PDB file of C-alpha atoms and ligand atoms in Angstrom:
ATOM      1  CA  MET A   1       0.000   0.000   0.000  1.00 94.00           C
ATOM      2  CA  ARG A   2       1.098   3.542  -0.712  1.00 96.00           C
ATOM      3  CA  ILE A   3      -0.482   6.281   1.395  1.00 97.00           C
ATOM      4  CA  VAL A   4      -0.131   9.813   0.047  1.00 97.00           C
ATOM      5  CA  LEU A   5      -0.743  12.689   2.451  1.00 98.00           C
ATOM      6  CA  LEU A   6      -1.818  15.825   0.645  1.00 97.00           C
ATOM      7  CA  GLY A   7      -2.853  19.102   2.227  1.00 97.00           C
ATOM      8  CA  PRO A   8      -1.368  22.506   2.881  1.00 97.00           C
ATOM      9  CA  PRO A   9       1.667  23.075   5.083  1.00 95.00           C
ATOM     10  CA  GLY A  10       0.590  22.894   8.713  1.00 93.00           C
ATOM     11  CA  SER A  11      -2.497  20.792   8.011  1.00 96.00           C
ATOM     12  CA  GLY A  12      -1.158  17.970  10.160  1.00 94.00           C
ATOM     13  CA  LYS A  13       0.336  15.675   7.499  1.00 95.00           C
ATOM     14  CA  GLY A  14       3.407  14.988   9.623  1.00 92.00           C
ATOM     15  CA  THR A  15       1.417  14.315  12.771  1.00 92.00           C
ATOM     16  CA  GLN A  16      -1.099  12.070  11.025  1.00 96.00           C
ATOM     17  CA  GLY A  17       1.717  10.326   9.154  1.00 97.00           C
ATOM     18  CA  GLU A  18       3.318   9.517  12.505  1.00 94.00           C
ATOM     19  CA  GLN A  19       0.028   8.096  13.800  1.00 96.00           C
ATOM     20  CA  ILE A  20      -0.394   5.904  10.726  1.00 97.00           C
ATOM     21  CA  GLU A  21       3.231   4.776  10.986  1.00 96.00           C
ATOM     22  CA  LYS A  22       2.768   3.811  14.635  1.00 95.00           C
ATOM     23  CA  GLN A  23      -0.482   1.941  14.107  1.00 95.00           C
ATOM     24  CA  TYR A  24       0.205   0.188  10.805  1.00 94.00           C
ATOM     25  CA  ALA A  25       4.025  -0.014  10.713  1.00 93.00           C
ATOM     26  CA  PHE A  26       4.504   1.579   7.305  1.00 96.00           C
ATOM     27  CA  PRO A  27       7.522   3.919   7.216  1.00 97.00           C
ATOM     28  CA  ARG A  28       6.708   7.621   6.886  1.00 97.00           C
ATOM     29  CA  ILE A  29       8.740   9.364   4.229  1.00 98.00           C
ATOM     30  CA  SER A  30       8.692  13.128   4.613  1.00 97.00           C
ATOM     31  CA  SER A  31      10.255  14.997   1.697  1.00 98.00           C
ATOM     32  CA  GLY A  32      10.685  18.052   3.950  1.00 96.00           C
ATOM     33  CA  ASP A  33      12.535  16.005   6.618  1.00 94.00           C
ATOM     34  CA  LEU A  34      14.775  14.385   3.985  1.00 97.00           C
ATOM     35  CA  LEU A  35      15.585  17.791   2.502  1.00 97.00           C
ATOM     36  CA  ARG A  36      16.253  19.357   5.922  1.00 94.00           C
ATOM     37  CA  ALA A  37      18.625  16.469   6.732  1.00 95.00           C
ATOM     38  CA  ALA A  38      20.413  17.048   3.411  1.00 97.00           C
ATOM     39  CA  VAL A  39      20.757  20.761   4.225  1.00 97.00           C
ATOM     40  CA  GLN A  40      22.120  19.957   7.670  1.00 94.00           C
ATOM     41  CA  GLU A  41      24.635  17.509   6.238  1.00 97.00           C
ATOM     42  CA  LYS A  42      25.566  19.974   3.478  1.00 97.00           C
ATOM     43  CA  THR A  43      25.211  17.340   0.754  1.00 97.00           C
ATOM     44  CA  PRO A  44      25.060  18.528  -2.886  1.00 97.00           C
ATOM     45  CA  LEU A  45      21.252  18.145  -2.734  1.00 96.00           C
ATOM     46  CA  GLY A  46      21.111  20.127   0.514  1.00 97.00           C
ATOM     47  CA  ARG A  47      23.200  22.945  -0.943  1.00 97.00           C
ATOM     48  CA  GLN A  48      20.872  23.243  -3.927  1.00 97.00           C
ATOM     49  CA  ALA A  49      17.698  23.023  -1.849  1.00 97.00           C
ATOM     50  CA  GLU A  50      18.495  25.362   1.040  1.00 97.00           C
ATOM     51  CA  ALA A  51      17.772  28.763  -0.494  1.00 95.00           C
ATOM     52  CA  PHE A  52      14.455  27.579  -1.982  1.00 96.00           C
ATOM     53  CA  MET A  53      13.362  26.146   1.351  1.00 96.00           C
ATOM     54  CA  ASN A  54      14.224  29.281   3.290  1.00 93.00           C
ATOM     55  CA  ARG A  55      12.152  31.352   0.870  1.00 92.00           C
ATOM     56  CA  GLY A  56       9.198  28.963   1.158  1.00 92.00           C
ATOM     57  CA  GLU A  57       9.515  27.907  -2.477  1.00 95.00           C
ATOM     58  CA  LEU A  58       9.599  24.430  -3.903  1.00 96.00           C
ATOM     59  CA  VAL A  59      12.792  22.579  -4.676  1.00 98.00           C
ATOM     60  CA  SER A  60      13.034  21.393  -8.304  1.00 97.00           C
ATOM     61  CA  ASP A  61      10.899  18.422  -9.302  1.00 98.00           C
ATOM     62  CA  GLU A  62      13.917  16.585 -10.669  1.00 97.00           C
ATOM     63  CA  LEU A  63      15.847  16.686  -7.381  1.00 97.00           C
ATOM     64  CA  VAL A  64      12.879  15.739  -5.230  1.00 98.00           C
ATOM     65  CA  VAL A  65      11.671  12.910  -7.471  1.00 98.00           C
ATOM     66  CA  ASP A  66      15.149  11.332  -7.521  1.00 97.00           C
ATOM     67  CA  MET A  67      15.396  11.626  -3.739  1.00 98.00           C
ATOM     68  CA  ILE A  68      11.999   9.969  -3.194  1.00 98.00           C
ATOM     69  CA  ARG A  69      12.543   7.288  -5.831  1.00 97.00           C
ATOM     70  CA  GLU A  70      15.717   6.233  -4.076  1.00 97.00           C
ATOM     71  CA  ARG A  71      14.051   6.209  -0.637  1.00 98.00           C
ATOM     72  CA  ILE A  72      11.089   4.152  -1.843  1.00 96.00           C
ATOM     73  CA  ALA A  73      13.455   1.517  -3.222  1.00 96.00           C
ATOM     74  CA  ALA A  74      14.746   0.735   0.302  1.00 97.00           C
ATOM     75  CA  PRO A  75      13.768  -2.673   1.752  1.00 97.00           C
ATOM     76  CA  ASP A  76      11.648  -1.199   4.570  1.00 97.00           C
ATOM     77  CA  CYS A  77       9.204   0.123   1.940  1.00 97.00           C
ATOM     78  CA  ARG A  78       8.436  -3.292   0.462  1.00 94.00           C
ATOM     79  CA  GLN A  79       5.197  -3.754   2.441  1.00 92.00           C
ATOM     80  CA  GLY A  80       4.100  -0.181   1.986  1.00 95.00           C
ATOM     81  CA  TYR A  81       4.952   3.391   2.847  1.00 97.00           C
ATOM     82  CA  ILE A  82       3.510   6.789   3.654  1.00 98.00           C
ATOM     83  CA  LEU A  83       4.450   9.856   1.602  1.00 98.00           C
ATOM     84  CA  ASP A  84       4.246  13.102   3.543  1.00 98.00           C
ATOM     85  CA  GLY A  85       4.742  16.275   1.494  1.00 97.00           C
ATOM     86  CA  PHE A  86       5.348  14.490  -1.798  1.00 98.00           C
ATOM     87  CA  PRO A  87       4.053  14.929  -4.487  1.00 98.00           C
ATOM     88  CA  ARG A  88       3.653  18.702  -4.387  1.00 98.00           C
ATOM     89  CA  THR A  89       3.330  19.490  -8.107  1.00 98.00           C
ATOM     90  CA  LEU A  90       1.587  17.869 -11.077  1.00 97.00           C
ATOM     91  CA  PRO A  91       4.877  16.759 -12.679  1.00 98.00           C
ATOM     92  CA  GLN A  92       5.826  15.080  -9.374  1.00 98.00           C
ATOM     93  CA  ALA A  93       2.445  13.312  -9.205  1.00 97.00           C
ATOM     94  CA  GLU A  94       2.800  12.151 -12.794  1.00 96.00           C
ATOM     95  CA  ARG A  95       6.297  10.832 -12.136  1.00 97.00           C
ATOM     96  CA  LEU A  96       5.121   9.097  -8.960  1.00 96.00           C
ATOM     97  CA  SER A  97       2.327   7.310 -10.784  1.00 94.00           C
ATOM     98  CA  GLY A  98       4.990   5.641 -12.943  1.00 95.00           C
ATOM     99  CA  ILE A  99       6.913   4.380  -9.898  1.00 94.00           C
ATOM    100  CA  ASP A 100       5.749   1.223  -8.147  1.00 90.00           C
ATOM    101  CA  GLN A 101       2.790   0.740 -10.458  1.00 89.00           C
ATOM    102  CA  GLY A 102       0.241  -1.804  -9.322  1.00 87.00           C
ATOM    103  CA  ARG A 103       0.556  -0.934  -5.658  1.00 92.00           C
ATOM    104  CA  ARG A 104      -2.694   0.116  -3.928  1.00 92.00           C
ATOM    105  CA  GLU A 105      -2.596   3.883  -3.476  1.00 94.00           C
ATOM    106  CA  LEU A 106      -4.743   5.895  -1.062  1.00 96.00           C
ATOM    107  CA  VAL A 107      -4.670   9.665  -0.961  1.00 97.00           C
ATOM    108  CA  PHE A 108      -5.698  11.585   2.157  1.00 97.00           C
ATOM    109  CA  ASP A 109      -6.147  15.284   1.571  1.00 97.00           C
ATOM    110  CA  ILE A 110      -6.085  16.881   5.025  1.00 98.00           C
ATOM    111  CA  LEU A 111      -7.927  20.171   4.769  1.00 96.00           C
ATOM    112  CA  VAL A 112      -7.562  23.128   7.108  1.00 97.00           C
ATOM    113  CA  PRO A 113      -8.496  26.774   6.334  1.00 96.00           C
ATOM    114  CA  ASP A 114      -5.652  29.227   5.712  1.00 95.00           C
ATOM    115  CA  GLU A 115      -6.341  31.292   8.881  1.00 95.00           C
ATOM    116  CA  ALA A 116      -5.947  28.212  11.076  1.00 95.00           C
ATOM    117  CA  ILE A 117      -2.737  27.278   9.254  1.00 95.00           C
ATOM    118  CA  ILE A 118      -1.203  30.687   9.852  1.00 94.00           C
ATOM    119  CA  ARG A 119      -2.039  30.392  13.558  1.00 93.00           C
ATOM    120  CA  ARG A 120      -0.682  26.838  13.798  1.00 91.00           C
ATOM    121  CA  LEU A 121       2.566  27.402  11.928  1.00 93.00           C
ATOM    122  CA  SER A 122       3.364  30.654  13.744  1.00 93.00           C
ATOM    123  CA  ALA A 123       2.990  28.724  17.004  1.00 92.00           C
ATOM    124  CA  ARG A 124       4.928  25.634  15.896  1.00 90.00           C
ATOM    125  CA  ARG A 125       8.234  24.866  17.574  1.00 89.00           C
ATOM    126  CA  ILE A 126      10.456  21.875  16.829  1.00 88.00           C
ATOM    127  CA  CYS A 127      12.652  20.165  19.402  1.00 89.00           C
ATOM    128  CA  SER A 128      16.277  20.483  18.326  1.00 89.00           C
ATOM    129  CA  GLY A 129      16.977  17.252  20.223  1.00 89.00           C
ATOM    130  CA  CYS A 130      14.324  14.734  19.156  1.00 87.00           C
ATOM    131  CA  GLY A 131      12.422  16.532  16.382  1.00 82.00           C
ATOM    132  CA  ALA A 132       9.085  16.417  18.267  1.00 81.00           C
ATOM    133  CA  ILE A 133       6.539  19.006  17.167  1.00 81.00           C
ATOM    134  CA  HIS A 134       5.248  21.400  19.839  1.00 83.00           C
ATOM    135  CA  SER A 135       2.801  24.273  19.885  1.00 82.00           C
ATOM    136  CA  PHE A 136       4.105  27.451  21.462  1.00 75.00           C
ATOM    137  CA  HIS A 137       0.611  28.498  22.617  1.00 62.00           C
ATOM    138  CA  SER A 138      -0.708  25.196  23.872  1.00 48.00           C
ATOM    139  CA  GLY A 139       1.569  24.914  26.902  1.00 47.00           C
ATOM    140  CA  GLY A 140       1.461  28.641  27.556  1.00 45.00           C
ATOM    141  CA  SER A 141       5.228  28.313  27.651  1.00 46.00           C
ATOM    142  CA  SER A 142       7.795  30.920  26.721  1.00 47.00           C
ATOM    143  CA  ASP A 143       9.956  31.071  23.606  1.00 53.00           C
ATOM    144  CA  ALA A 144      12.824  29.551  25.580  1.00 53.00           C
ATOM    145  CA  ALA A 145      10.813  26.476  26.631  1.00 77.00           C
ATOM    146  CA  THR A 146      12.337  23.033  26.382  1.00 87.00           C
ATOM    147  CA  CYS A 147      10.922  19.803  25.028  1.00 88.00           C
ATOM    148  CA  ALA A 148       8.704  17.929  27.469  1.00 84.00           C
ATOM    149  CA  ALA A 149       9.876  14.605  25.979  1.00 85.00           C
ATOM    150  CA  CYS A 150      13.680  15.014  25.981  1.00 91.00           C
ATOM    151  CA  GLY A 151      14.533  18.415  27.462  1.00 91.00           C
ATOM    152  CA  GLY A 152      15.952  19.625  24.119  1.00 92.00           C
ATOM    153  CA  ARG A 153      15.755  23.260  23.059  1.00 91.00           C
ATOM    154  CA  LEU A 154      12.663  24.259  21.077  1.00 90.00           C
ATOM    155  CA  ILE A 155      13.368  26.172  17.902  1.00 90.00           C
ATOM    156  CA  GLN A 156      11.281  27.762  15.173  1.00 90.00           C
ATOM    157  CA  ARG A 157      11.821  26.512  11.626  1.00 88.00           C
ATOM    158  CA  ASP A 158      13.163  29.312   9.392  1.00 88.00           C
ATOM    159  CA  ASP A 159      10.218  28.818   7.070  1.00 91.00           C
ATOM    160  CA  ASP A 160       7.663  29.095   9.905  1.00 92.00           C
ATOM    161  CA  ARG A 161       8.256  32.860  10.114  1.00 91.00           C
ATOM    162  CA  PRO A 162       5.059  34.807   9.252  1.00 88.00           C
ATOM    163  CA  GLU A 163       6.263  36.280   5.940  1.00 89.00           C
ATOM    164  CA  VAL A 164       7.421  32.855   4.709  1.00 93.00           C
ATOM    165  CA  ILE A 165       4.230  31.085   5.864  1.00 94.00           C
ATOM    166  CA  LYS A 166       2.165  33.407   3.672  1.00 94.00           C
ATOM    167  CA  HIS A 167       4.321  32.601   0.664  1.00 94.00           C
ATOM    168  CA  ARG A 168       4.206  28.838   1.356  1.00 95.00           C
ATOM    169  CA  LEU A 169       0.409  29.054   1.300  1.00 96.00           C
ATOM    170  CA  GLU A 170       0.475  30.899  -2.033  1.00 96.00           C
ATOM    171  CA  VAL A 171       2.781  28.210  -3.412  1.00 96.00           C
ATOM    172  CA  TYR A 172       0.416  25.522  -2.081  1.00 97.00           C
ATOM    173  CA  HIS A 173      -2.646  27.062  -3.749  1.00 97.00           C
ATOM    174  CA  ALA A 174      -0.837  27.600  -7.045  1.00 98.00           C
ATOM    175  CA  GLN A 175       1.152  24.378  -7.349  1.00 97.00           C
ATOM    176  CA  THR A 176      -0.163  21.702  -4.980  1.00 97.00           C
ATOM    177  CA  ALA A 177      -3.941  22.285  -4.827  1.00 96.00           C
ATOM    178  CA  PRO A 178      -4.271  21.187  -8.510  1.00 96.00           C
ATOM    179  CA  LEU A 179      -3.329  17.684  -7.337  1.00 97.00           C
ATOM    180  CA  GLN A 180      -6.817  17.390  -5.839  1.00 96.00           C
ATOM    181  CA  GLU A 181      -8.241  17.196  -9.341  1.00 96.00           C
ATOM    182  CA  PHE A 182      -5.460  14.842 -10.473  1.00 96.00           C
ATOM    183  CA  TYR A 183      -6.188  12.344  -7.694  1.00 96.00           C
ATOM    184  CA  ARG A 184      -9.970  12.745  -7.702  1.00 94.00           C
ATOM    185  CA  ASN A 185      -9.934  11.519 -11.274  1.00 90.00           C
ATOM    186  CA  ARG A 186      -8.126   8.411 -10.112  1.00 82.00           C
ATOM    187  CA  SER A 187     -10.783   7.591  -7.483  1.00 69.00           C
ATOM    188  CA  VAL A 188      -8.406   6.976  -4.596  1.00 87.00           C
ATOM    189  CA  TYR A 189      -8.928  10.391  -3.110  1.00 95.00           C
ATOM    190  CA  HIS A 190     -10.308  10.974   0.419  1.00 96.00           C
ATOM    191  CA  ARG A 191     -10.935  14.428   1.860  1.00 96.00           C
ATOM    192  CA  ILE A 192     -10.199  14.541   5.582  1.00 98.00           C
ATOM    193  CA  GLU A 193     -11.456  17.378   7.770  1.00 98.00           C
ATOM    194  CA  GLY A 194      -8.226  18.531   9.454  1.00 97.00           C
ATOM    195  CA  LEU A 195      -9.677  20.622  12.292  1.00 97.00           C
ATOM    196  CA  GLY A 196     -10.052  19.016  15.713  1.00 95.00           C
ATOM    197  CA  THR A 197      -7.702  17.090  17.952  1.00 94.00           C
ATOM    198  CA  VAL A 198      -4.999  14.778  16.616  1.00 94.00           C
ATOM    199  CA  GLU A 199      -7.165  11.854  17.771  1.00 97.00           C
ATOM    200  CA  ASP A 200     -10.278  13.197  16.007  1.00 97.00           C
ATOM    201  CA  VAL A 201      -8.441  13.564  12.724  1.00 98.00           C
ATOM    202  CA  PHE A 202      -6.717  10.187  13.050  1.00 98.00           C
ATOM    203  CA  GLN A 203     -10.088   8.541  13.645  1.00 98.00           C
ATOM    204  CA  ARG A 204     -11.270   9.933  10.293  1.00 98.00           C
ATOM    205  CA  VAL A 205      -8.167   8.550   8.604  1.00 98.00           C
ATOM    206  CA  LYS A 206      -8.563   5.163  10.315  1.00 97.00           C
ATOM    207  CA  ASP A 207     -12.213   4.910   9.276  1.00 96.00           C
ATOM    208  CA  VAL A 208     -11.028   4.902   5.673  1.00 96.00           C
ATOM    209  CA  LEU A 209      -7.954   2.706   6.233  1.00 95.00           C
ATOM    210  CA  GLU A 210      -9.947   0.035   8.039  1.00 94.00           C
ATOM    211  CA  THR A 211     -12.009  -0.545   4.908  1.00 94.00           C
ATOM    212  CA  TYR A 212      -8.760  -2.021   3.507  1.00 91.00           C
ATOM    213  CA  SER A 213      -8.026  -4.010   6.664  1.00 84.00           C
ATOM    214  CA  SER A 214      -6.931  -7.166   4.844  1.00 83.00           C
ATOM    215  CA  GLU A 215      -4.030  -5.165   3.377  1.00 84.00           C
ATOM    216  CA  LEU A 216      -2.931  -3.688   6.698  1.00 81.00           C
ATOM    217  CA  LYS A 217      -0.713  -4.907   9.519  1.00 68.00           C
ATOM    218  CA  HIS A 218      -1.935  -3.976  12.986  1.00 58.00           C
TER     219      HIS A 218
HETATM  220  P1  AMP B 301       7.614  20.584   4.569  1.00 68.12           P
HETATM  221  O1  AMP B 301       8.426  20.149   5.735  1.00 68.12           O
HETATM  222  O2  AMP B 301       6.870  19.478   3.914  1.00 68.12           O
HETATM  223  O3  AMP B 301       6.745  21.774   4.877  1.00 68.12           O
HETATM  224  O4  AMP B 301       8.670  21.096   3.461  1.00 68.12           O
HETATM  225  C1  AMP B 301       9.570  22.147   3.737  1.00 68.12           C
HETATM  226  C2  AMP B 301      10.134  22.696   2.433  1.00 68.12           C
HETATM  227  O5  AMP B 301      10.860  21.655   1.753  1.00 68.12           O
HETATM  228  C3  AMP B 301       9.099  23.174   1.421  1.00 68.12           C
HETATM  229  O6  AMP B 301       8.666  24.499   1.665  1.00 68.12           O
HETATM  230  C4  AMP B 301       9.910  23.074   0.131  1.00 68.12           C
HETATM  231  O7  AMP B 301      10.860  24.110   0.024  1.00 68.12           O
HETATM  232  C5  AMP B 301      10.674  21.773   0.347  1.00 68.12           C
HETATM  233  N1  AMP B 301       9.905  20.596  -0.113  1.00 68.12           N
HETATM  234  C6  AMP B 301       9.366  19.606   0.646  1.00 68.12           C
HETATM  235  N2  AMP B 301       8.734  18.708  -0.116  1.00 68.12           N
HETATM  236  C7  AMP B 301       8.852  19.125  -1.393  1.00 68.12           C
HETATM  237  C8  AMP B 301       8.401  18.637  -2.639  1.00 68.12           C
HETATM  238  N3  AMP B 301       7.663  17.509  -2.734  1.00 68.12           N
HETATM  239  N4  AMP B 301       8.706  19.345  -3.754  1.00 68.12           N
HETATM  240  C9  AMP B 301       9.458  20.461  -3.694  1.00 68.12           C
HETATM  241  N5  AMP B 301       9.910  20.998  -2.556  1.00 68.12           N
HETATM  242  C10 AMP B 301       9.629  20.334  -1.401  1.00 68.12           C
END
C-alpha cells in the first residue's frame, strides 16, 4: 500500500503520518525532513535546496523525485509506505504514478483553512533534540521552553516565520492544490477534515484505512 498525504503546510500531514506509521508499521517518508537532513549535512542536494526552502519555495521536481525514488526503493518500503509532502506538483504526481505501479494507493487530503494554518505554523516549535513538534501556545510556555519529551531546546523553523508562511500558502494554492483534481480523477482520493484534535483527525483517517483491513498490519 502507498499512502499519500496531501494538504497545505501545517495541516497535520506529519502528525497524522506519525500516527499511521505507529499503528500500521509503514515507514513515513517526509520529503521536507529528507531535505532538511540534506541541508544539515551539506550534501550537494542540501546545498541546492536550502535557499528555496528558506524562501518557502519548492525545490526542483527533478531533485525531489530522484530523492523519493531512491528512498522508496529501500527494503523497509516493500510492504508499503507513507508519503508526507510528496508529491507537491503535477509533474511530481505524474512521475510518482509511474513508480511502483500496481501498488494500492490511497490519498488523504487533510484540509484546514488558511487562517488556522497561519495560527498553527506561527505557534509551531520543533525540538532540536528529538524533532518532536510542539505548539508554542498550547503549553502557555515561553519562547525559551524546552521539550517535554527530551529536554531539548525548542526552535522555530526558518520557514515558519510569518512572511514565509504566507508565501508557502500561495505556493500551495498555485502548485499543490491542482493535485486534488489529479487524484480525484483516479478515485483513490479521500478528503479529511483537518480541524479538531490529533485523535479526532486520526479517527477519520482510520475509518477509511480500516475498509482495507486485509491489506494492513496492525
Ligand atoms: P515541509 O516540511 O513538507 O513543509 O517542506 C519544507 C520545504 O521543503 C518546502 O517548503 C519546500 O521548500 C521543500 N519541499 C518539501 N517537499 C517538497 C516537494 N515535494 N517538492 C518540492 N519541494 C519540497
